[in-house]
Coordinates of C-alpha atoms in Angstrom, one line a residue:
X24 CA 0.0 0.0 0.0
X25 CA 1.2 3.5 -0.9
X26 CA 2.1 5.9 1.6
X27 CA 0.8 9.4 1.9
X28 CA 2.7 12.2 0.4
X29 CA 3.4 13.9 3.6
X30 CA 4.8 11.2 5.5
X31 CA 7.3 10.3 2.8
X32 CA 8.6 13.8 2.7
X33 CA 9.1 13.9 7.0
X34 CA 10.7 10.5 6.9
X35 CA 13.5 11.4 3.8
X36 CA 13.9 14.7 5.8
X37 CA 14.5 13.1 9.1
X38 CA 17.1 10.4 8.3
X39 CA 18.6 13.4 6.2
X40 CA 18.2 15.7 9.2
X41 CA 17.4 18.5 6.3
X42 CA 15.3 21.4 8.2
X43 CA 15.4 23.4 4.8
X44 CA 13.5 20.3 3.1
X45 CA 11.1 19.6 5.6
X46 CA 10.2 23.0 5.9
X47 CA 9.7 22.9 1.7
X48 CA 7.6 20.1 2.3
X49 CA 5.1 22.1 4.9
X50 CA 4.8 25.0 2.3
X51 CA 3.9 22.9 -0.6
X52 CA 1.3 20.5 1.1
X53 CA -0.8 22.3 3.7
X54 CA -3.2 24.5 1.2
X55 CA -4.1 21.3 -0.5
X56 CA -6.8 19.7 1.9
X57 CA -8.1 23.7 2.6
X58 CA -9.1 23.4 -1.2
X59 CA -10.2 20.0 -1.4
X60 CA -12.5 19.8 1.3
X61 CA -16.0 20.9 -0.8
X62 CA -14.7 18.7 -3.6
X63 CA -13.5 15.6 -2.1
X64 CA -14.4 14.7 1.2
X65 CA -13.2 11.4 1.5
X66 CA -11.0 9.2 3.7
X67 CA -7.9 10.3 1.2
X68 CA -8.8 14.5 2.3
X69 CA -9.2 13.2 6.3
X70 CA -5.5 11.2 5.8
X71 CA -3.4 13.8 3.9
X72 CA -4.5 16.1 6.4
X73 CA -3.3 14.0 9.6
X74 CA 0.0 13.7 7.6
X75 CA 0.2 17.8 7.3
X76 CA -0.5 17.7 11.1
X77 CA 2.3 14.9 11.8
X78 CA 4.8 17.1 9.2
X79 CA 4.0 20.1 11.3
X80 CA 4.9 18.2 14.4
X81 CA 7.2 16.6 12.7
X82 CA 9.1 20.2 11.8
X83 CA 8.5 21.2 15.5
X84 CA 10.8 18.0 16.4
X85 CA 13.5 19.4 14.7
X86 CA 13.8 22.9 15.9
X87 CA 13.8 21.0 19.4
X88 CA 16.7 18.6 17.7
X89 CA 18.8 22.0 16.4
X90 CA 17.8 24.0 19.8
X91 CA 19.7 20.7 21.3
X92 CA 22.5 20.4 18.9
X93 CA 23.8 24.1 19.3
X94 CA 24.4 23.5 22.8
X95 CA 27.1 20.3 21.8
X96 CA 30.5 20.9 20.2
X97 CA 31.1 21.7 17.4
X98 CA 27.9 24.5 17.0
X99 CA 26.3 24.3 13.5
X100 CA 25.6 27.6 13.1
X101 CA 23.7 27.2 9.8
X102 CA 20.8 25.3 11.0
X103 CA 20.2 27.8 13.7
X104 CA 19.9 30.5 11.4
X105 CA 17.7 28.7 8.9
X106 CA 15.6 27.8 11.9
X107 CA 15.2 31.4 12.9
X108 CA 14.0 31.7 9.6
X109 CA 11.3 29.6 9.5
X110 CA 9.9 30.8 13.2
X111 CA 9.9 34.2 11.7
X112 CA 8.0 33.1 8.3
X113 CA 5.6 30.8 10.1
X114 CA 4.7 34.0 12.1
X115 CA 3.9 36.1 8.9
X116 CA 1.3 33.8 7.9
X117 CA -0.3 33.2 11.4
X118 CA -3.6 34.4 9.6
X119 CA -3.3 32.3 6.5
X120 CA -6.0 28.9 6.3
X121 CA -3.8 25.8 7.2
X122 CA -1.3 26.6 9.3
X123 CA -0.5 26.0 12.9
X124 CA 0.5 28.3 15.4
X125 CA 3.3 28.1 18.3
X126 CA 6.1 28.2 16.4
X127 CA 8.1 30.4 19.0
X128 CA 6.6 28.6 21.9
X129 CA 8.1 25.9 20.8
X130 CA 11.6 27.2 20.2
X131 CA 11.1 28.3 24.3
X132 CA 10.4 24.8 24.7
X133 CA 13.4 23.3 23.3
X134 CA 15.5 25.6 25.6
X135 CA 13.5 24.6 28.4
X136 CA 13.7 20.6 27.7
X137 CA 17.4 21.6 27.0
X138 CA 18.1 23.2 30.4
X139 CA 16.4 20.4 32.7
X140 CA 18.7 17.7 30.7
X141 CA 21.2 20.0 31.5
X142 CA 20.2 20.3 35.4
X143 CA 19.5 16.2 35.5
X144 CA 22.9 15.6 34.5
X145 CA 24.6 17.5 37.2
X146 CA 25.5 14.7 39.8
X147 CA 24.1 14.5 43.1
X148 CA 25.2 12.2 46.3
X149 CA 23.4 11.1 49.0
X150 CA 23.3 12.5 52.3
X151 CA 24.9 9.1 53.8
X152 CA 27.3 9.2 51.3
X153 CA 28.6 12.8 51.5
X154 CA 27.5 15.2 54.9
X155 CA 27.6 17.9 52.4
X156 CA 25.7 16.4 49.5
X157 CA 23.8 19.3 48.6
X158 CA 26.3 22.1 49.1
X159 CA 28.6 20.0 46.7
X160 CA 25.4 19.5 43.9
X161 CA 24.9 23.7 44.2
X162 CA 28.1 24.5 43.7
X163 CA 28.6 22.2 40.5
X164 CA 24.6 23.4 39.4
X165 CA 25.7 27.3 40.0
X166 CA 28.9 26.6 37.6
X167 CA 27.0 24.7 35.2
X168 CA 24.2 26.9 34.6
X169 CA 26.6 30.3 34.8
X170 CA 29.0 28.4 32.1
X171 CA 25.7 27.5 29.7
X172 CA 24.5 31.0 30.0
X173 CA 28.0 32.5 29.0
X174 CA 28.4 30.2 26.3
X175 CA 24.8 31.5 24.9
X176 CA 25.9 35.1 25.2
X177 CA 29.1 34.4 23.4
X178 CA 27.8 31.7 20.3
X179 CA 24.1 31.5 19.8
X180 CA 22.9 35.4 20.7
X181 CA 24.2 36.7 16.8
X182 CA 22.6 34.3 15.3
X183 CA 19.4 35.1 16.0
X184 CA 17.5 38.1 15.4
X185 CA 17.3 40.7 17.9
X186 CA 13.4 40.3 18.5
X187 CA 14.0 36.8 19.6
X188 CA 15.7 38.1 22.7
X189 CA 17.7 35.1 23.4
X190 CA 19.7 35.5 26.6
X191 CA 17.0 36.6 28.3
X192 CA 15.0 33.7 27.0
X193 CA 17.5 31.8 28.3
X194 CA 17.7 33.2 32.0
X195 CA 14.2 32.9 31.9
X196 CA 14.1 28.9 31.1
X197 CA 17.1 28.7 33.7
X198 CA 15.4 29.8 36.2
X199 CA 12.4 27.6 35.9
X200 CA 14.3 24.9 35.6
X201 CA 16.0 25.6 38.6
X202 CA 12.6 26.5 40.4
X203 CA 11.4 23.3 39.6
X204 CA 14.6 21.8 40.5
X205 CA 14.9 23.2 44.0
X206 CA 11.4 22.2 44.9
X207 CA 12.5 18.4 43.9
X208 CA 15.5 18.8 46.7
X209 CA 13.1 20.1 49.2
X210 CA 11.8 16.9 49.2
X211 CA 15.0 15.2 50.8
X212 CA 15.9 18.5 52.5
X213 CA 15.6 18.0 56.3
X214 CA 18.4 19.8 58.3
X215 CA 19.2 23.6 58.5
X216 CA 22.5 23.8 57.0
X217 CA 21.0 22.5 54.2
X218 CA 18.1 25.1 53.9
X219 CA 20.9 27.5 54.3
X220 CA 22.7 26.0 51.2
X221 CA 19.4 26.4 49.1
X222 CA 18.9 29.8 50.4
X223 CA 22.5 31.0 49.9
X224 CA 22.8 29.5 46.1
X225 CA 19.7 31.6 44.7
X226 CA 20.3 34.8 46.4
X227 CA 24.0 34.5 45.6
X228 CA 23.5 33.3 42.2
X229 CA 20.5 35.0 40.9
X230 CA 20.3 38.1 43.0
X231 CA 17.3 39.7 42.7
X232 CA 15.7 37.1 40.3
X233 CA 14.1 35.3 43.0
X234 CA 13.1 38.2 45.6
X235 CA 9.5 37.8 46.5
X236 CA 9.2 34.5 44.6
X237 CA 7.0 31.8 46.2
X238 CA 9.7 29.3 46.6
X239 CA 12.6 31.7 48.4
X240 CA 9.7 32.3 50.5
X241 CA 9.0 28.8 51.0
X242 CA 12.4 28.2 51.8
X243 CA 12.6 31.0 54.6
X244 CA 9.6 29.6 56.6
X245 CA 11.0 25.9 56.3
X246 CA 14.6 27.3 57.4
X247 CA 13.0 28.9 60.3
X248 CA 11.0 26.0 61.5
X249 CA 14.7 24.2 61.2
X250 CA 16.3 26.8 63.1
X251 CA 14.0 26.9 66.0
X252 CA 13.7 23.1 66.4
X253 CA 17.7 23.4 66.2
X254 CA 18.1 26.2 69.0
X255 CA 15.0 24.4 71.0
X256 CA 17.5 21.6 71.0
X257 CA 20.5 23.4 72.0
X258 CA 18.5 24.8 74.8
X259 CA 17.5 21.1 76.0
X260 CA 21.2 20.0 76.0
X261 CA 22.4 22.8 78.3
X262 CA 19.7 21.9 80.7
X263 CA 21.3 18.2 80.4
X264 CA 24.8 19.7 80.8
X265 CA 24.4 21.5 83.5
X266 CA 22.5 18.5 85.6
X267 CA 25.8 17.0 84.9
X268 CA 27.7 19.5 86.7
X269 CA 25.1 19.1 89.5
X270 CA 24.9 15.2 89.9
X271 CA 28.9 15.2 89.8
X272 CA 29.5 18.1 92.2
X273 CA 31.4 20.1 89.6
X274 CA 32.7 23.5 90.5
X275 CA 31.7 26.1 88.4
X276 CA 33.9 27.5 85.8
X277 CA 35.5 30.8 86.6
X278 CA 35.7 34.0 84.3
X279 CA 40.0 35.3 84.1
X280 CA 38.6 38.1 86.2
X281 CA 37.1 35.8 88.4
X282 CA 33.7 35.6 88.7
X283 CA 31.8 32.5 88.5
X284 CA 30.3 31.5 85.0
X285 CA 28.4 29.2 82.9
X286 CA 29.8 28.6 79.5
X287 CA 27.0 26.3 78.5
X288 CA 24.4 29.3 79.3
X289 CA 26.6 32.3 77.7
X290 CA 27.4 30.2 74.7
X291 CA 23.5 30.9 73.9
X292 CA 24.5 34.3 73.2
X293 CA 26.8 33.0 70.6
X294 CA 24.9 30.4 69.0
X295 CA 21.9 33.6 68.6
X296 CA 24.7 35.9 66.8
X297 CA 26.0 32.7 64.7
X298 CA 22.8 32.4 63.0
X299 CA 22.4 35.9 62.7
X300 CA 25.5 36.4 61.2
X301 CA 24.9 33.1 58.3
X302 CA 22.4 35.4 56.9
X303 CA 24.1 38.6 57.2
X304 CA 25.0 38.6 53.3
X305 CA 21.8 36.3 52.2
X306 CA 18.5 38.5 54.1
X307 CA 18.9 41.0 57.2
X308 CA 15.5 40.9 57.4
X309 CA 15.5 36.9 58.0
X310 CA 18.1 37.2 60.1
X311 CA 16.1 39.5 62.4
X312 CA 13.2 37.2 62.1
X313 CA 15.9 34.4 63.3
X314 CA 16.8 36.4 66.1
X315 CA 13.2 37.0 67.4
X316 CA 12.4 33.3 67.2
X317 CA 15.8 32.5 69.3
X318 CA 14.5 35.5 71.7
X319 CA 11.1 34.2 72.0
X320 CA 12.5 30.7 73.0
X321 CA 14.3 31.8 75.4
X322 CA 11.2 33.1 77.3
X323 CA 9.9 29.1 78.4
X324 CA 13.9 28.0 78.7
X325 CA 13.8 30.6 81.8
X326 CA 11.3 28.9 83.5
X327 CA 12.3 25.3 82.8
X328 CA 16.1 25.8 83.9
X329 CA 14.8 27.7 86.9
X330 CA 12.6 24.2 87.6
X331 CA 15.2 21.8 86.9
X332 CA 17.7 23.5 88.7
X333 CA 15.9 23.8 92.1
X334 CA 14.8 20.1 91.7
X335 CA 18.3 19.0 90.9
X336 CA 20.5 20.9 93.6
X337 CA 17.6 21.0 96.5
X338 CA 19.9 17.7 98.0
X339 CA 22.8 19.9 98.9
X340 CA 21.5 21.6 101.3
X341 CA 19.1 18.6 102.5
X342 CA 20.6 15.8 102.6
X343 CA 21.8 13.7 105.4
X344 CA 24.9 14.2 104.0
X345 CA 25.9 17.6 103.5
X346 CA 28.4 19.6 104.6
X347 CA 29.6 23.2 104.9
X348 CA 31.2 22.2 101.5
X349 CA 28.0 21.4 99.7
X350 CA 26.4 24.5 101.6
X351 CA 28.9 26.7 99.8
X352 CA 28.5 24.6 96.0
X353 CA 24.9 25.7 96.5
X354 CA 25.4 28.9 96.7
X355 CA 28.3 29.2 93.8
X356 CA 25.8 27.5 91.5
X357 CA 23.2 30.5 92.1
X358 CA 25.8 32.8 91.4
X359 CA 26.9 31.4 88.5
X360 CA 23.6 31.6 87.0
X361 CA 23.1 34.8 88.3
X362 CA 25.8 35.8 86.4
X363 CA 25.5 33.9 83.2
X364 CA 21.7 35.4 82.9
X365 CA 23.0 38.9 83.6
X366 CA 25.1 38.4 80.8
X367 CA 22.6 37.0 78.4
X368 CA 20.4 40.0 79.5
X369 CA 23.2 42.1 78.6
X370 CA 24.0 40.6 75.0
X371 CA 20.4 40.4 73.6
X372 CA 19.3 43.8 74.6
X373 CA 21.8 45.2 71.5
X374 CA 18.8 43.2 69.5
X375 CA 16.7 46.2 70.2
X376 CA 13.9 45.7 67.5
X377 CA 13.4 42.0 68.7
X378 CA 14.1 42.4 72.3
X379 CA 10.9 41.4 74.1
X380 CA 9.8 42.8 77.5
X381 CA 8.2 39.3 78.4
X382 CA 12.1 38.0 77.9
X383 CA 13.3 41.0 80.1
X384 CA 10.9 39.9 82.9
X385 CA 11.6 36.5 82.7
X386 CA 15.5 37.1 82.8
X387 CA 14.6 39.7 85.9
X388 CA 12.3 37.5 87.6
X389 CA 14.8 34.6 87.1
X390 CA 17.9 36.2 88.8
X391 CA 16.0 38.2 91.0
X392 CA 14.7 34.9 92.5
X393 CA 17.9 33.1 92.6
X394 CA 19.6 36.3 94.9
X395 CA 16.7 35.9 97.0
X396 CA 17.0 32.4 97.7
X397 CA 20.6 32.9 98.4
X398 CA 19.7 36.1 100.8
X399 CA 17.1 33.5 102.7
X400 CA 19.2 30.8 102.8
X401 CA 22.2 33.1 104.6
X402 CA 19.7 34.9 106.8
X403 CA 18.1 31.4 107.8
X404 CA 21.5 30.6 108.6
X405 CA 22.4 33.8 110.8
X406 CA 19.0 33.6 112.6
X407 CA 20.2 31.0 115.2
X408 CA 23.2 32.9 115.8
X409 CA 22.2 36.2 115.8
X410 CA 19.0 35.3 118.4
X411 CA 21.7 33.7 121.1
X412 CA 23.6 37.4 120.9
X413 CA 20.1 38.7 121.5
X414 CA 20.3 37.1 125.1
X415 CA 22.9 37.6 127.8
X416 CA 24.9 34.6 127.1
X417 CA 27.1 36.5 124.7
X418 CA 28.6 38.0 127.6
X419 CA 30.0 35.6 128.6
X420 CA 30.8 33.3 124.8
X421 CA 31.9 34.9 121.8
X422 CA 31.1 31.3 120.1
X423 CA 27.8 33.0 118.4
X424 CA 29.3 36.5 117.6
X425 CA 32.4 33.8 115.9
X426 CA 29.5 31.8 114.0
X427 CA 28.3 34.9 112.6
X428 CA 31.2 36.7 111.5
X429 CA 32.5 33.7 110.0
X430 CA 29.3 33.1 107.5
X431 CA 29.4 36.8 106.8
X432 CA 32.8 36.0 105.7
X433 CA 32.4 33.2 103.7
X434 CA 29.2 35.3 102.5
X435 CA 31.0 38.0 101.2
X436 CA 34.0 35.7 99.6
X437 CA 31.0 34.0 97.6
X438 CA 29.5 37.5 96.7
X439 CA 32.9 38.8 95.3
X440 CA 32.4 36.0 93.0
X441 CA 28.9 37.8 91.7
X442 CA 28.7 40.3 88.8
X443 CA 27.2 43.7 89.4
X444 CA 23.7 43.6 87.5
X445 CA 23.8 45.2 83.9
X446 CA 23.0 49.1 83.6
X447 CA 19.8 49.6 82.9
X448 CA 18.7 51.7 79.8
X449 CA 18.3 55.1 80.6
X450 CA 17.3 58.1 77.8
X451 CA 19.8 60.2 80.0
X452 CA 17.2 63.0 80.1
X453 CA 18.0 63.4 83.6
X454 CA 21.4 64.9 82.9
X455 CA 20.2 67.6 80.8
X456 CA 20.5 70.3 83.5
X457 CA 24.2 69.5 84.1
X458 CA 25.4 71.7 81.2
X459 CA 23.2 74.0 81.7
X460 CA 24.1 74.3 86.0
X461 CA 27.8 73.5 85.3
X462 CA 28.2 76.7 82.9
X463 CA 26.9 78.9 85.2
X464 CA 29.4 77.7 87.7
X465 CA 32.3 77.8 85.2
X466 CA 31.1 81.3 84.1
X467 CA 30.9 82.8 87.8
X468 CA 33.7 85.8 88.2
X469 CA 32.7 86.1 92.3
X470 CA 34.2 82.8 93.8
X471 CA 31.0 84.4 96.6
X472 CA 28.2 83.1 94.8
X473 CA 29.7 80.0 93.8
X474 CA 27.6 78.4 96.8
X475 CA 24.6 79.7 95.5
X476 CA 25.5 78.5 92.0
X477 CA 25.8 74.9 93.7
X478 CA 22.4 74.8 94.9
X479 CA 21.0 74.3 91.9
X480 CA 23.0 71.8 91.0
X481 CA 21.9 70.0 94.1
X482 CA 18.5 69.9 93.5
X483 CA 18.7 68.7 90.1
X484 CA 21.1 65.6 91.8
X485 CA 20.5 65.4 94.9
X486 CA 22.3 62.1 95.7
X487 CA 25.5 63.8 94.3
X488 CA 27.9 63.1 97.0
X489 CA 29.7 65.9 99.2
X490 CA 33.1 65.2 98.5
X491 CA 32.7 65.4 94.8
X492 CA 30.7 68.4 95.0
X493 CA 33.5 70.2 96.8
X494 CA 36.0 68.8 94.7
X495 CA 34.3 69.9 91.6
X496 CA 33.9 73.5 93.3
X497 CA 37.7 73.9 94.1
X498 CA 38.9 73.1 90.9
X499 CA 36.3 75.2 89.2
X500 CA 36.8 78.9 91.2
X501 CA 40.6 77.7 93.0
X502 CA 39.1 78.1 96.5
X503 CA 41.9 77.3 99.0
X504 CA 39.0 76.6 102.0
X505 CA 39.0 73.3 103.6
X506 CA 36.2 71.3 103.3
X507 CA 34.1 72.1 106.1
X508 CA 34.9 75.6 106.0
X509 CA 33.0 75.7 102.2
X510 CA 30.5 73.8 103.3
X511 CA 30.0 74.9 107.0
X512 CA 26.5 76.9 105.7
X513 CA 24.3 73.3 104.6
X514 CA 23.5 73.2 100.8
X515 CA 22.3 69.7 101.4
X516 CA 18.5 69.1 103.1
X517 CA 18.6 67.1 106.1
X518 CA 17.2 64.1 104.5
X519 CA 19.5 64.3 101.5
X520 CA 22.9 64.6 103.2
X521 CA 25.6 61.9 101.8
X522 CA 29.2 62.0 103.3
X523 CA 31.8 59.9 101.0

C-alpha cells in the first residue's frame, strides 16, 4: 500500500536531518486539503491532512533537535539561522487557512527541555554518602548553569535576530528549571544547614531574580521552623549539661577576672549571633526574624532551667549528708547563674527591635529569684546565731558572735564572685540640667556666689555626693577653704545629706 505524500517527505527529511526540506515540504502541502474539502471529502482528504499535522509536528521535532545540537560541540551555526527563519515566516502567515501556530513557543520549549537535561545531568550524592551532599550538587549546578549561560551570550545570541531576545529567554528557562529543580531537593531536605545551602545559592546566584518569589519564601519559613527546632534543642542540651555538673558536684567554671560563670548558658548568646551572622549577606530581614524566634525561645527556657535547677540541687542543702562544703556549692551554683543570665540579658538587649519585654521579665524574675533564695538561705543561717547574741549569754561566749562573723565572711568571699547587674537603659534626660548648671558655675567671676550656683546643682542631683561636690567647686573657682569651712553653711537638706 502506498504511503501518503506527507509522510514520505518527514521520513526522507529526518534520516537526512534537512530542516530546509522539511520546511519545503510544509509550504507545498498544507493548502491542498483547505481546497479539497468541498470537492473531495473522503478518507484520502481526512488522511493527507493527519499527515500535514504529523509534518508540522514533525518540523517542530526538529527545531527541538537544532535548539539541542547548538548546545554540543562543534555549534552548526547554519541550521540555527535557517531555523530562525522559519519561526519568523511561520509568524507572517499566522492568519493564512492551514497553518499551525506556536512556532516560538516551541523554540522556548526546546530551551527549556534543553536546560532540565542540562540540570539532570549534574550529579548529586546522597546524604549518607557525603555530609555535604547538597552544598557540593549547588556548587557544581551554580557553575554549570553560569558556564551554559555565558556560552549562549558568546555563540548563539548573533545568530538570532534581535526580536528573539535570546539570553533573556534563556535566564528565563534557567530559572524555571532551577525552580522546579529546587522544589525536587526540598523533598530530601531535612536539616538547616542544608536550607541554608538552598537559600545561599539563589540569592548569591540570581540576585534579585528570586526576591519575592513563592519558593525563596518557601524556603525562609521551612529554614525557620529548622532553626527553632535546632536552638529548642540546643537549649534542651544545656539543661542536660548542666545537671551534669550538678549530679557530679562540679565547680563552676571561673571567668580570668574571676567571677563565677556558665559557659554552657553564655554560649547561647553565641549560638543567637552565629545564626544571625549566616544570613548577614543572604537577608537581614531573615536574620532578624531568626533572632526574634531565638529570643522568643528563650522566654519558656527561663522557666524550665529555673525548675530543673531547684529540683536538681535542692539535695545539697538537705541531705543527710551535707556539709559546709555542699552549703557553699549551693550557693556558687546560684551565682553562677546569676551571672550567666546577667550576661545574656546584657548581650540580647543590642537586638533592640526583637528584644521582648516578656524576655526581660523572665530574665529579671529569674535572677531576682535566685539572689533571694541565696539572701534567705544566709539569713536562715544567721537567725540561730544572731537570736543567742540577742540574750545575755554573749557575755559571757563569743562562740555566736564567731559563728556569725564567720558566714558573713564566707558570705562576702561568695558575693565577690557575683557580677554587678547590667545598667539599665536610661534616655539620659535626667542629665540635661548638668550643662546648663555646670556653665553657670564655670562662668561665675565672684568665687561668693559659687555656693549659690551649687544649689541648683543640688537639687537637680541630689544624691550627688559631698566630696565630689567640693572637689568639683575647688577646681572650678581655685578656693583654698577646707572642706568644712565651704560647706559649713548646709547646701544639702537634712534628708539628702551623703558623706563619701
Amino acid at each position: 500500500m502506498a504511503q501518503p505524500l506527507a509522510t514520505i517527505h518527514l521520513e526522507v527529511s529526518t534520516q537526512a536531518g534537512d530542516l530546509q526540506e522539511d520546511y519545503e515540504s510544509l509550504l507545498s502541502d498544507p493548502q491542498e486539503p483547505q481546497g479539497e474539502q468541498n470537492s473531495s471529502p473522503d478518507k484520502d482528504l481526512v488522511n493527507k491532512e493527519k499527515d500535514i499535522n504529523k509534518l508540522f509536528k514533525g518540523l517542530k521535532n526538529k527545531i527541538s533537535e537544532v535548539v539541542r545540537s547548538s548546545s554540543l560541540p562543534p555549534l552548526s551555526k547554519e541550521p540555527l539561522v535557517y531555523m530562525a527563519h522559519v519561526i519568523l515566516e511561520e509568524e507572517k502567515r499566522h492568519s493564512e487557512p492551514g497553518t499551525m501556530q506556536g512556532w516560538r513557543e516551541s523554540w522556548k520549549e526546546a530551551i527549556q527541555d534543553r536546560v532540565r537535561d542540562l540540570v539532570k545531568k549534574v550529579p548529586l550524592e546522597s546524604r549518607e554518602k557525603n555530609v555535604s551532599w547538597l552544598a557540593v550538587h549547588l556548587g557544581i549546578l551554580g557553575k554549570t548553569l553560569e558556564e551554559n549561560l555565558e556560552k549562549v551570550e558568546r555563540d548563539l545570541v548573533n545568530l538570532y535576530p534581535p526580536d528573539f531576545n535570546v539570553l533573556e529567554t534563556y535566564e528565563s528557562c534557567h530559572r524555571e528549571a532551577v525552580t522546579e529543580h529546587v522544589k525536587d531537593l526540598l523533598e530530601r531536605v531535612t536539616k538547616m544547614k542544608d536550607y541554608h545551602a538552598l537559600l545561599e545559592f539563589l540569592v548569591h546566584r540570581w540576585g534579585t531574580d528570586y526576591e519575592g518569589s513563592e519558593i525563596l519564601q518557601q524556603i525562609k519559613t521551612l529554614f525557620c521552623q529548622s532553626q527553632k527546632e535546632d536552638f529548642m534543642s540546643s537549649l534542651g542540651n544545656i539543661i542536660v549539661t548542666e545537671q551534669v555538673v550538678w549530679k557530679l558536684k562540679e565547680r563552676p567554671e571561673k571567668t580570668d577576672d574571676g567571677f563565677f560563670t556558665s559557659s554552657a548558658l553564655t554560649n547561647i548568646c553565641q549560638v543567637v549571633e552565629s545564626y544571625k551572622s549566616s544570613l548577614k549577606g543572604i537577608d537581614a530581614n531573615l536574620g532578624s526574624s531568626v533572632v526574634r524566634i531565638c529570643l522568643e525561645e528563650l522566654v519558656p527556657f527561663c522557666k524550665r532551667f529555673e525548675e530543673t535547677f531547684s529540683e536538681n540541687t535542692s539535695f545539697l542543702l538537705t541531705s543527710e549528708h551535707s556539709d559546709l562544703l555542699d552549703i557553699c556549692l549551693w550557693a556558687q551554683y546560684h551565682i553562677t547563674y546569676i551571672n550567666s543570665f546577667h550576661s545574656i540579658k546584657e548581650h540580647v538587649q543590642c537586638y533592640r527591635n526583637t528584644y521582648s519585654v516578656e524576655l526581660e521579665k523572665q530574665l529579671d524574675g529569674l535572677t531576682y529569684r535566685l539572689s533571694q533564695k541565696l539572701m534567705k538561705y544566709f539569713q536562715k543561717d544567721f537567725k540561730p546565731f544572731l537570736d543567742a547574741m540577742m540574750t545575755k549569754k554573749w557575755l559571757r561566749t563569743e562562740k555566736h558572735f564567731n559563728e556569725v562573723t564567720s558566714r558573713i565572711e564566707i558570705f562576702y568571699g561568695l558575693c565577690k564572685s557575683m557580677r554587678a547587674p547590667p545598667v539599665q537603659g536610661s534616655s539620659l534626660n535626667w542629665l540635661l540640667p548638668l550643662g546648663d548648671d555646670l556653665s553657670d558655675i564655670i562662668g561665675t567671676k565672684d568665687e561668693k556666689n559659687t555656693k549659690d550656683l551649687l544649689i541648683p546643682l543640688v537639687n537637680h542631683f541630689p544624691d550627688i555626693r559631698e566630696i565630689l561636690l567640693f572637689s568639683a567647686a575647688s577646681l572650678i573657682t581655685g578656693l583654698k577653704n577646707s572642706k568644712g569651712t565651704f560647706l559649713q553653711a548646709p547646701i544639702y537638706g537634712d534628708d539628702c545629706m551623703r558623706s563619701n
